[in-house]
Amino acid sequence: GSAWTGAAQPPPAWRLGDLAWRASGRGELAGLPVLAHSYRDAAGHRVVLLRAERRFPEAAGARLMPDGATWIAEVDGVVVFCADRPAPSLVVGQDRAEVLLAAQRLGLS
């Protein structure tokens, strides 16, 4: 992908439970321009929020969540949660519970 550059806007939340904001950057993911916000806790667990101007493509093996408006996928040990509202967003991490908690705290689920 392209080189990531610093982001000029603050994160949507400074904390997501035990996860604290660490950094933001702009770049591309599969040709889609994104704004990324990285969160980490004291134990080193990490979750990344990716926001875009248009909808993210659905991941292979994605399952629709009970709300019918979001999906979740697990690919090679990585959990991906996707919501289109309030803005096209992906929450990515290795722990399903942390990803779902982050999505909830961000108002995505």
GROMACS .gro file of C-alpha atoms in nm:
model
  109
    1GLY     CA    1   0.000   0.000   0.000
    2SER     CA    2   0.094   0.364   0.004
    3ALA     CA    3   0.294   0.537   0.273
    4TRP     CA    4   0.093   0.646   0.577
    5THR     CA    5   0.098   1.013   0.672
    6GLY     CA    6   0.002   1.190   0.992
    7ALA     CA    7  -0.364   1.275   1.040
    8ALA     CA    8  -0.472   1.631   1.110
    9GLN     CA    9  -0.789   1.549   1.301
   10PRO     CA   10  -0.837   1.404   1.650
   11PRO     CA   11  -0.964   1.049   1.704
   12PRO     CA   12  -1.338   0.992   1.750
   13ALA     CA   13  -1.264   0.876   2.108
   14TRP     CA   14  -0.953   0.902   2.326
   15ARG     CA   15  -1.033   0.576   2.509
   16LEU     CA   16  -1.221   0.260   2.417
   17GLY     CA   17  -1.250   0.083   2.751
   18ASP     CA   18  -0.893  -0.012   2.849
   19LEU     CA   19  -0.762   0.081   2.503
   20ALA     CA   20  -0.610   0.429   2.476
   21TRP     CA   21  -0.555   0.622   2.151
   22ARG     CA   22  -0.192   0.605   2.035
   23ALA     CA   23  -0.168   0.741   1.679
   24SER     CA   24  -0.357   0.835   1.363
   25GLY     CA   25  -0.262   0.838   0.998
   26ARG     CA   26  -0.396   0.862   0.646
   27GLY     CA   27  -0.327   0.609   0.374
   28GLU     CA   28  -0.487   0.358   0.142
   29LEU     CA   29  -0.630   0.014   0.200
   30ALA     CA   30  -0.695  -0.186  -0.119
   31GLY     CA   31  -0.710   0.142  -0.314
   32LEU     CA   32  -0.957   0.303  -0.073
   33PRO     CA   33  -0.835   0.621   0.104
   34VAL     CA   34  -0.870   0.571   0.481
   35LEU     CA   35  -0.808   0.749   0.808
   36ALA     CA   36  -0.669   0.510   1.071
   37HIS     CA   37  -0.675   0.549   1.449
   38SER     CA   38  -0.471   0.304   1.655
   39TYR     CA   39  -0.559   0.213   2.016
   40ARG     CA   40  -0.354   0.003   2.261
   41ASP     CA   41  -0.386  -0.113   2.621
   42ALA     CA   42  -0.116  -0.164   2.886
   43ALA     CA   43  -0.085  -0.535   2.795
   44GLY     CA   44  -0.011  -0.448   2.430
   45HIS     CA   45  -0.348  -0.547   2.283
   46ARG     CA   46  -0.426  -0.332   1.982
   47VAL     CA   47  -0.735  -0.230   1.788
   48VAL     CA   48  -0.734  -0.014   1.475
   49LEU     CA   49  -1.030   0.192   1.353
   50LEU     CA   50  -1.032   0.261   0.980
   51ARG     CA   51  -1.272   0.521   0.837
   52ALA     CA   52  -1.341   0.588   0.469
   53GLU     CA   53  -1.560   0.808   0.251
   54ARG     CA   54  -1.727   0.510   0.085
   55ARG     CA   55  -1.832   0.162   0.188
   56PHE     CA   56  -1.570  -0.107   0.253
   57PRO     CA   57  -1.603  -0.427   0.048
   58GLU     CA   58  -1.735  -0.723   0.243
   59ALA     CA   59  -1.467  -0.966   0.362
   60ALA     CA   60  -1.474  -1.329   0.252
   61GLY     CA   61  -1.665  -1.534   0.506
   62ALA     CA   62  -1.830  -1.227   0.665
   63ARG     CA   63  -2.136  -1.291   0.881
   64LEU     CA   64  -2.417  -1.042   0.920
   65MET     CA   65  -2.461  -0.934   1.282
   66PRO     CA   66  -2.804  -0.958   1.453
   67ASP     CA   67  -2.868  -0.586   1.391
   68GLY     CA   68  -2.869  -0.660   1.017
   69ALA     CA   69  -2.662  -0.348   0.946
   70THR     CA   70  -2.309  -0.463   1.031
   71TRP     CA   71  -2.090  -0.765   0.961
   72ILE     CA   72  -1.798  -0.941   1.123
   73ALA     CA   73  -1.530  -1.167   0.976
   74GLU     CA   74  -1.231  -1.356   1.108
   75VAL     CA   75  -0.945  -1.389   0.860
   76ASP     CA   76  -0.607  -1.543   0.949
   77GLY     CA   77  -0.648  -1.467   1.321
   78VAL     CA   78  -0.768  -1.111   1.263
   79VAL     CA   79  -1.120  -1.000   1.355
   80VAL     CA   80  -1.281  -0.740   1.127
   81PHE     CA   81  -1.602  -0.559   1.224
   82CYS     CA   82  -1.765  -0.337   0.961
   83ALA     CA   83  -2.037  -0.072   0.986
   84ASP     CA   84  -2.157   0.178   0.727
   85ARG     CA   85  -2.305   0.421   0.981
   86PRO     CA   86  -2.235   0.679   1.109
   87ALA     CA   87  -1.946   0.657   0.859
   88PRO     CA   88  -1.801   0.360   0.669
   89SER     CA   89  -1.580   0.203   0.937
   90LEU     CA   90  -1.373  -0.107   1.006
   91VAL     CA   91  -1.256  -0.205   1.354
   92VAL     CA   92  -0.969  -0.453   1.332
   93GLY     CA   93  -0.794  -0.651   1.605
   94GLN     CA   94  -0.698  -0.998   1.721
   95ASP     CA   95  -0.947  -1.034   2.006
   96ARG     CA   96  -1.317  -1.060   1.914
   97ALA     CA   97  -1.436  -0.924   2.251
   98GLU     CA   98  -1.207  -0.619   2.226
   99VAL     CA   99  -1.314  -0.549   1.867
  100LEU     CA  100  -1.683  -0.570   1.959
  101LEU     CA  101  -1.634  -0.351   2.269
  102ALA     CA  102  -1.446  -0.092   2.063
  103ALA     CA  103  -1.723  -0.093   1.800
  104GLN     CA  104  -1.983  -0.043   2.072
  105ARG     CA  105  -1.789   0.242   2.235
  106LEU     CA  106  -1.757   0.408   1.893
  107GLY     CA  107  -2.133   0.385   1.837
  108LEU     CA  108  -2.098   0.142   1.547
  109SER     CA  109  -2.303  -0.141   1.694
   0.00000   0.00000   0.00000
